[in-house]
Coordinates of C-alpha atoms in Angstrom, one line a residue:
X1 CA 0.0 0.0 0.0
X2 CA 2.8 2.2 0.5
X3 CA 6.6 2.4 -0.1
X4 CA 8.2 0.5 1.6
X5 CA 10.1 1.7 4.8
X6 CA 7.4 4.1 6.0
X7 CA 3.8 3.8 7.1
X8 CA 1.2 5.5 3.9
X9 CA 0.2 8.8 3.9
X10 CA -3.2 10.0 3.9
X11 CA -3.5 10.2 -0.1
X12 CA -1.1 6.5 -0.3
X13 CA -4.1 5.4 2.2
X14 CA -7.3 6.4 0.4
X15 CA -5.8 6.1 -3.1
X16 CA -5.3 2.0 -2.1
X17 CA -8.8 1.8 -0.9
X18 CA -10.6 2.9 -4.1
X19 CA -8.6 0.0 -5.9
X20 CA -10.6 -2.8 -7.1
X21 CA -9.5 -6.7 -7.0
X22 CA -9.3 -7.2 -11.1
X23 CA -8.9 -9.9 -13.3
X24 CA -6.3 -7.6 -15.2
X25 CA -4.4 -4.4 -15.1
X26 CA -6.6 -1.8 -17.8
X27 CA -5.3 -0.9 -21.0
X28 CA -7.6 1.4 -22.1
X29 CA -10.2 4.1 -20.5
X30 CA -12.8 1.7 -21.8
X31 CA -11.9 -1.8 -21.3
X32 CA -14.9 -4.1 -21.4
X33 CA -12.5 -7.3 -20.6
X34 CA -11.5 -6.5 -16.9
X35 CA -13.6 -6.6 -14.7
X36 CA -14.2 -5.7 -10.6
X37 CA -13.7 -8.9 -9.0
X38 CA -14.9 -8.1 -5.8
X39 CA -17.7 -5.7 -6.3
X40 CA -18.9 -9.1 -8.3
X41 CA -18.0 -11.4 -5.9
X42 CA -19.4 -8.8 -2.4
X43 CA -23.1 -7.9 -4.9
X44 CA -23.3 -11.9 -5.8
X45 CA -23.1 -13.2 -1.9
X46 CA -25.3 -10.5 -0.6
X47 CA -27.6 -11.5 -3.5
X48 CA -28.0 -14.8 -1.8
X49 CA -27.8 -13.7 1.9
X50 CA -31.0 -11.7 1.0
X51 CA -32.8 -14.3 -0.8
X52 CA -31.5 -16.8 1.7
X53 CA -33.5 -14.3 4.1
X54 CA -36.5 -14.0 2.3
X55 CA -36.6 -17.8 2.1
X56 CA -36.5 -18.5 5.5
X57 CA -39.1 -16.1 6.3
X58 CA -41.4 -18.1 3.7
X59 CA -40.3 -21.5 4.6
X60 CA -40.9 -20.1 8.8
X61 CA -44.5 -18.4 8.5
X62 CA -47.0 -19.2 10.4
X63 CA -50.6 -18.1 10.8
X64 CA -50.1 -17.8 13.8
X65 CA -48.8 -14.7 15.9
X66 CA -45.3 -14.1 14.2
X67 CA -42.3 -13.8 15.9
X68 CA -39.9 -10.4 15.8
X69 CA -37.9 -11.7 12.0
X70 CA -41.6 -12.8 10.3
X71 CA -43.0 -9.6 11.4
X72 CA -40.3 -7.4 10.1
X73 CA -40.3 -9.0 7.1
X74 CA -44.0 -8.8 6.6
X75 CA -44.0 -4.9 7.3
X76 CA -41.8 -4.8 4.5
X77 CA -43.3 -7.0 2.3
X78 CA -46.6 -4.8 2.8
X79 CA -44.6 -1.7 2.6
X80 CA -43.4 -2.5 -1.1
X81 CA -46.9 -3.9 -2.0
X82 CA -48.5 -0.9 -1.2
X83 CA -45.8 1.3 -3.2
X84 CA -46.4 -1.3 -6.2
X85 CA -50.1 -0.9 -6.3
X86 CA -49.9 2.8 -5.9
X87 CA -48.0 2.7 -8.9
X88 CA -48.2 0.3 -11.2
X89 CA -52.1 -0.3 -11.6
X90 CA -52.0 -3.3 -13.6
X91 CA -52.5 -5.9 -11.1
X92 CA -50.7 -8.9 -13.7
X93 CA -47.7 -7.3 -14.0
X94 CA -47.4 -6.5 -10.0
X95 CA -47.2 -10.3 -9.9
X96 CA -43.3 -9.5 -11.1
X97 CA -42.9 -6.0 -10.7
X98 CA -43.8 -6.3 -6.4
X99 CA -41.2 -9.2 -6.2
X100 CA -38.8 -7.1 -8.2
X101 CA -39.1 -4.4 -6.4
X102 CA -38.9 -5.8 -2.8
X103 CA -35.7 -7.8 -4.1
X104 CA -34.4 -4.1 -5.4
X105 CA -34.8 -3.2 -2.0
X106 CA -33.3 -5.9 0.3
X107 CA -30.1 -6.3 -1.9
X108 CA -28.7 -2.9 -2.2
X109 CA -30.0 -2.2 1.4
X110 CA -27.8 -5.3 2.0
X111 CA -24.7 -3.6 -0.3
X112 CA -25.0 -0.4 1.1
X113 CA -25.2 -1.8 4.6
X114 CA -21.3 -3.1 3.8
X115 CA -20.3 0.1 3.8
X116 CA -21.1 -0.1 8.1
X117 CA -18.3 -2.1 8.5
X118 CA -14.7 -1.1 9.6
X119 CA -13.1 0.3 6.4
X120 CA -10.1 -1.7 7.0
X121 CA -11.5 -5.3 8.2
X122 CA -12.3 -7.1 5.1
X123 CA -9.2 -5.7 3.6
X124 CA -6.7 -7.0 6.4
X125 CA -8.4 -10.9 6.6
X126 CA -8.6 -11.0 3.5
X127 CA -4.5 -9.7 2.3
X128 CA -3.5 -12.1 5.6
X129 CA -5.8 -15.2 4.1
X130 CA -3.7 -15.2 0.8
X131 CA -5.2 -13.0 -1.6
X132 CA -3.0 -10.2 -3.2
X133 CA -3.8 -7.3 -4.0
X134 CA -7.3 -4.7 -3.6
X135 CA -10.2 -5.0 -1.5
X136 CA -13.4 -3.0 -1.9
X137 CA -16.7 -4.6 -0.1
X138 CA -19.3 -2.0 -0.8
X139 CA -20.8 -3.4 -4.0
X140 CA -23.1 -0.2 -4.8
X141 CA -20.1 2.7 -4.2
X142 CA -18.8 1.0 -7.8
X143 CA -20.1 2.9 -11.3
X144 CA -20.1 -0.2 -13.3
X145 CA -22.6 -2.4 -10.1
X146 CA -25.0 0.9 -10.1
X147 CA -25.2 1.5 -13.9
X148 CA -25.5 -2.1 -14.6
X149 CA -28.7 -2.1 -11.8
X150 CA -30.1 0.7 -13.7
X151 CA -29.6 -0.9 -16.9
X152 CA -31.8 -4.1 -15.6
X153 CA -34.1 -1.8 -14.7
X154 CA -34.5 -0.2 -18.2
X155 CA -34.9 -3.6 -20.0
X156 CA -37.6 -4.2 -17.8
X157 CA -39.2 -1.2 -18.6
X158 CA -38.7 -1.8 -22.4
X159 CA -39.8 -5.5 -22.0
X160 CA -43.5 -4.1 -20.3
X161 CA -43.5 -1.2 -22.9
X162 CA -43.4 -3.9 -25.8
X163 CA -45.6 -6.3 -23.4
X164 CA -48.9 -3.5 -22.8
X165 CA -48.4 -1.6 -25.6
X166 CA -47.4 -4.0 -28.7
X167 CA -44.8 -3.4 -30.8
X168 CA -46.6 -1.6 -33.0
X169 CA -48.0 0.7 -30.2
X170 CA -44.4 1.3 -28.6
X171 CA -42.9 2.4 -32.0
X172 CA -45.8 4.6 -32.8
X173 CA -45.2 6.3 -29.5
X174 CA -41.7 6.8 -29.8
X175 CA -42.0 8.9 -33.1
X176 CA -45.3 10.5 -31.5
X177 CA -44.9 11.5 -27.9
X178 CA -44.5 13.9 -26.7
X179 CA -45.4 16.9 -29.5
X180 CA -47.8 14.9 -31.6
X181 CA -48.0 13.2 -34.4
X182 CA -46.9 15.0 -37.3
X183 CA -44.3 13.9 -39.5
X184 CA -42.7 16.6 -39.2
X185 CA -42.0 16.4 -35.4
X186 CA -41.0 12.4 -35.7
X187 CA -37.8 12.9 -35.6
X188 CA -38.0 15.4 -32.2
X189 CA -39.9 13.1 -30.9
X190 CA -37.7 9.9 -31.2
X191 CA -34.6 12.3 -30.4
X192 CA -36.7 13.0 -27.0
X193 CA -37.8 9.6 -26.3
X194 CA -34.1 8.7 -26.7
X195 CA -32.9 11.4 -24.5
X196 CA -35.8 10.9 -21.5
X197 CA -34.5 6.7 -21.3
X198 CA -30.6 7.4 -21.5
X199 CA -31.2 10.4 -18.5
X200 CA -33.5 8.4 -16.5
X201 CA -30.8 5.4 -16.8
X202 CA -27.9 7.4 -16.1
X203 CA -29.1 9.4 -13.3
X204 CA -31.2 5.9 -11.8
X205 CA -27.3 4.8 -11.5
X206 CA -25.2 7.8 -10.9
X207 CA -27.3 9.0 -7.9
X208 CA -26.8 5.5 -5.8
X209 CA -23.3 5.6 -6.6
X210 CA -22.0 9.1 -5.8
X211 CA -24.0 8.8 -1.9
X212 CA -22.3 5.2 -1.6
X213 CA -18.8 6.3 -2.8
X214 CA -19.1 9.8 -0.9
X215 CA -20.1 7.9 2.7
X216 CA -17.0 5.7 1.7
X217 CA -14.6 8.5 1.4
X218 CA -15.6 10.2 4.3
X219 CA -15.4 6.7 5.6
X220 CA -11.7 6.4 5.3
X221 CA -11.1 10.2 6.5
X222 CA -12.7 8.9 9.9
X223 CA -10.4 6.4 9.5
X224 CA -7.4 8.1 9.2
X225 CA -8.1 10.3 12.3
X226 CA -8.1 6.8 14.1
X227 CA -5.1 6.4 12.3
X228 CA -2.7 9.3 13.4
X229 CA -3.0 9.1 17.1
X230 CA -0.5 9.4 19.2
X231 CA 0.7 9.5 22.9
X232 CA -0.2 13.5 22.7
X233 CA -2.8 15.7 23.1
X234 CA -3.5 16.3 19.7
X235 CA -3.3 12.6 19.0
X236 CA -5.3 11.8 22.1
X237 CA -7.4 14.3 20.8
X238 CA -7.6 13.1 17.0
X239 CA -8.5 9.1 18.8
X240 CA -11.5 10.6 20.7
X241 CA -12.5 12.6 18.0
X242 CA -12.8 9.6 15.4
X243 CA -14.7 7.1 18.0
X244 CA -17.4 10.2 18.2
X245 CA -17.2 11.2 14.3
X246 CA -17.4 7.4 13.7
X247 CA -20.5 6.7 15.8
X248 CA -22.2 9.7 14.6
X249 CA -21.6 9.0 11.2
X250 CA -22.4 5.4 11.4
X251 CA -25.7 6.4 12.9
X252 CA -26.3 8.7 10.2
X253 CA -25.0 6.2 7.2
X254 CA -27.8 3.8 8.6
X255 CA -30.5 5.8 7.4
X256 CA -28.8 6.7 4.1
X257 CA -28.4 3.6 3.3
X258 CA -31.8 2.7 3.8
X259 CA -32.7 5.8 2.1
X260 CA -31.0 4.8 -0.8
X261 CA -32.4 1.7 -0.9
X262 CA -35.9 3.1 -1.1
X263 CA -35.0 5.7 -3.8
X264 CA -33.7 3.0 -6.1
X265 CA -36.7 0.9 -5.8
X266 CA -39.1 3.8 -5.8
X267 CA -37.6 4.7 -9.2
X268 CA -37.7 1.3 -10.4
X269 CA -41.3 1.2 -9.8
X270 CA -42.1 4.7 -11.5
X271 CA -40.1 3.8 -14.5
X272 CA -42.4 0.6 -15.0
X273 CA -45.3 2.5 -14.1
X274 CA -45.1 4.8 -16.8
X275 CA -43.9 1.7 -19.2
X276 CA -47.3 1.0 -18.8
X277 CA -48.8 4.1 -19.2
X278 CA -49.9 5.4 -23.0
X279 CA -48.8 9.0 -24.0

């Protein structure tokens, strides 16, 4: 992480910790053939923690009075059903779209929620288990995890346009909406429709990603406070003072990260609402 004979400095220190595990070193600035190792490997078992979750609060229910997990799981089953129905008023497709969505919500609650643990934990076992090189655990503070989430979401939403609307229907909109239907005003009109699914995919990413990788940085600049203490009062000072920032800010990133969450799968839904709704 840093040269060796002397411990890293601050930039050394956060530079190392925005390094991803890759299969290769990148040639290019657009290099489809490498790929984040462990922002794959971190989104893919916290995929199956949450539907391990899920599963267990199926295989456990009861009729019954539910105990303190079935309950909480049940609230937010409910919670998400509610949102779905609110939204997307075609009760066949929340047969999908309500399972979607409360999947959206679990998982990157359950990526985001990496970014709670010591920045400096899953780094350290895992350099002294054998494995050389970067570490990043928090799935949803990388670009390409948040943009390829987004992008799922807007295949869906093309799927259900094609699905209500017919192919026929969909195409007819896209040169139509949203100035009418003169011939004239086609081309605007695709040129818009083009522009309102590229924005609404790029910013659906970009806005999960820059809170993740901003609560990451400031993160590592708690850390480093932890970092510099000494036998002194301004080290003694600089301990105390990252135990409280780190608390505080821990207690703070819990609702974010929920936040988050709830954003992303609020979107999703509005974005397959309106797939289904006829301009």
């Amino acid at each position: 992480m840093a040269a060796e004979g002397h411990a890293p400095t601050a930039g050394e220190y956060i530079v190392h910790h925005l390094h991803h595990l890759q299969n290769h070193k990148q040639k290019a600035v657009v290099d489809f053939t490498v790929f984040n190792i462990d922002s794959i490997f971190w989104a893919v078992l916290l995929g199956v923690v949450g539907c391990f979750f899920l599963w267990r609060a199926a295989a456990k229910a009861t009729s019954g009075v539910p105990g303190r997990f079935q309950a909480a799981v049940e609230i937010l089953v409910e919670m998400v059903d509610s949102q779905a129905k609110g939204i997307v008023h075609n009760a066949t497709s929340r047969k999908l779209v309500a399972p979607l969505a409360l999947t959206v919500f679990v998982w990157i609650f359950l990526m985001n929620a990496m970014d709670l643990l010591p920045v400096d934990l899953i780094p350290y076992i895992v350099e002294h288990g054998g494995i050389a090189g970067y570490q990043r655990v928090v799935p949803t503070a990388d670009l390409s995890v948040t943009m390829g989430l987004s992008l799922s979401v807007l295949l869906v939403c093309l799927c259900y346009n094609v699905k209500i609307k017919g192919v026929g229907g969909w195409v007819h909109e896209l040169f139509t909406a949203p100035f009418g239907s003169h011939p004239v005003l086609y081309p605007v009109n695709f040129l818009m429709q083009v522009i309102e699914f590229v924005a609404k995919t790029v910013s659906h990413g970009m806005r999960l990603f820059g809170n993740m990788y901003a609560g990451e940085l400031i993160f590592m600049l708690i850390a480093l406070m932890g970092g510099a203490w000494t036998l002194s009062a301004t080290g003694i000072g600089l301990a105390i003072g990252h135990i409280i920032a780190g608390t505080v800010w821990a207690i703070f990133h819990i609702l974010i990260i929920t936040l988050q969450a709830f954003v992303f799968m609020m979107l999703t839904l509005v974005y397959v609402g309106q797939a289904h709704d006829a301009h």
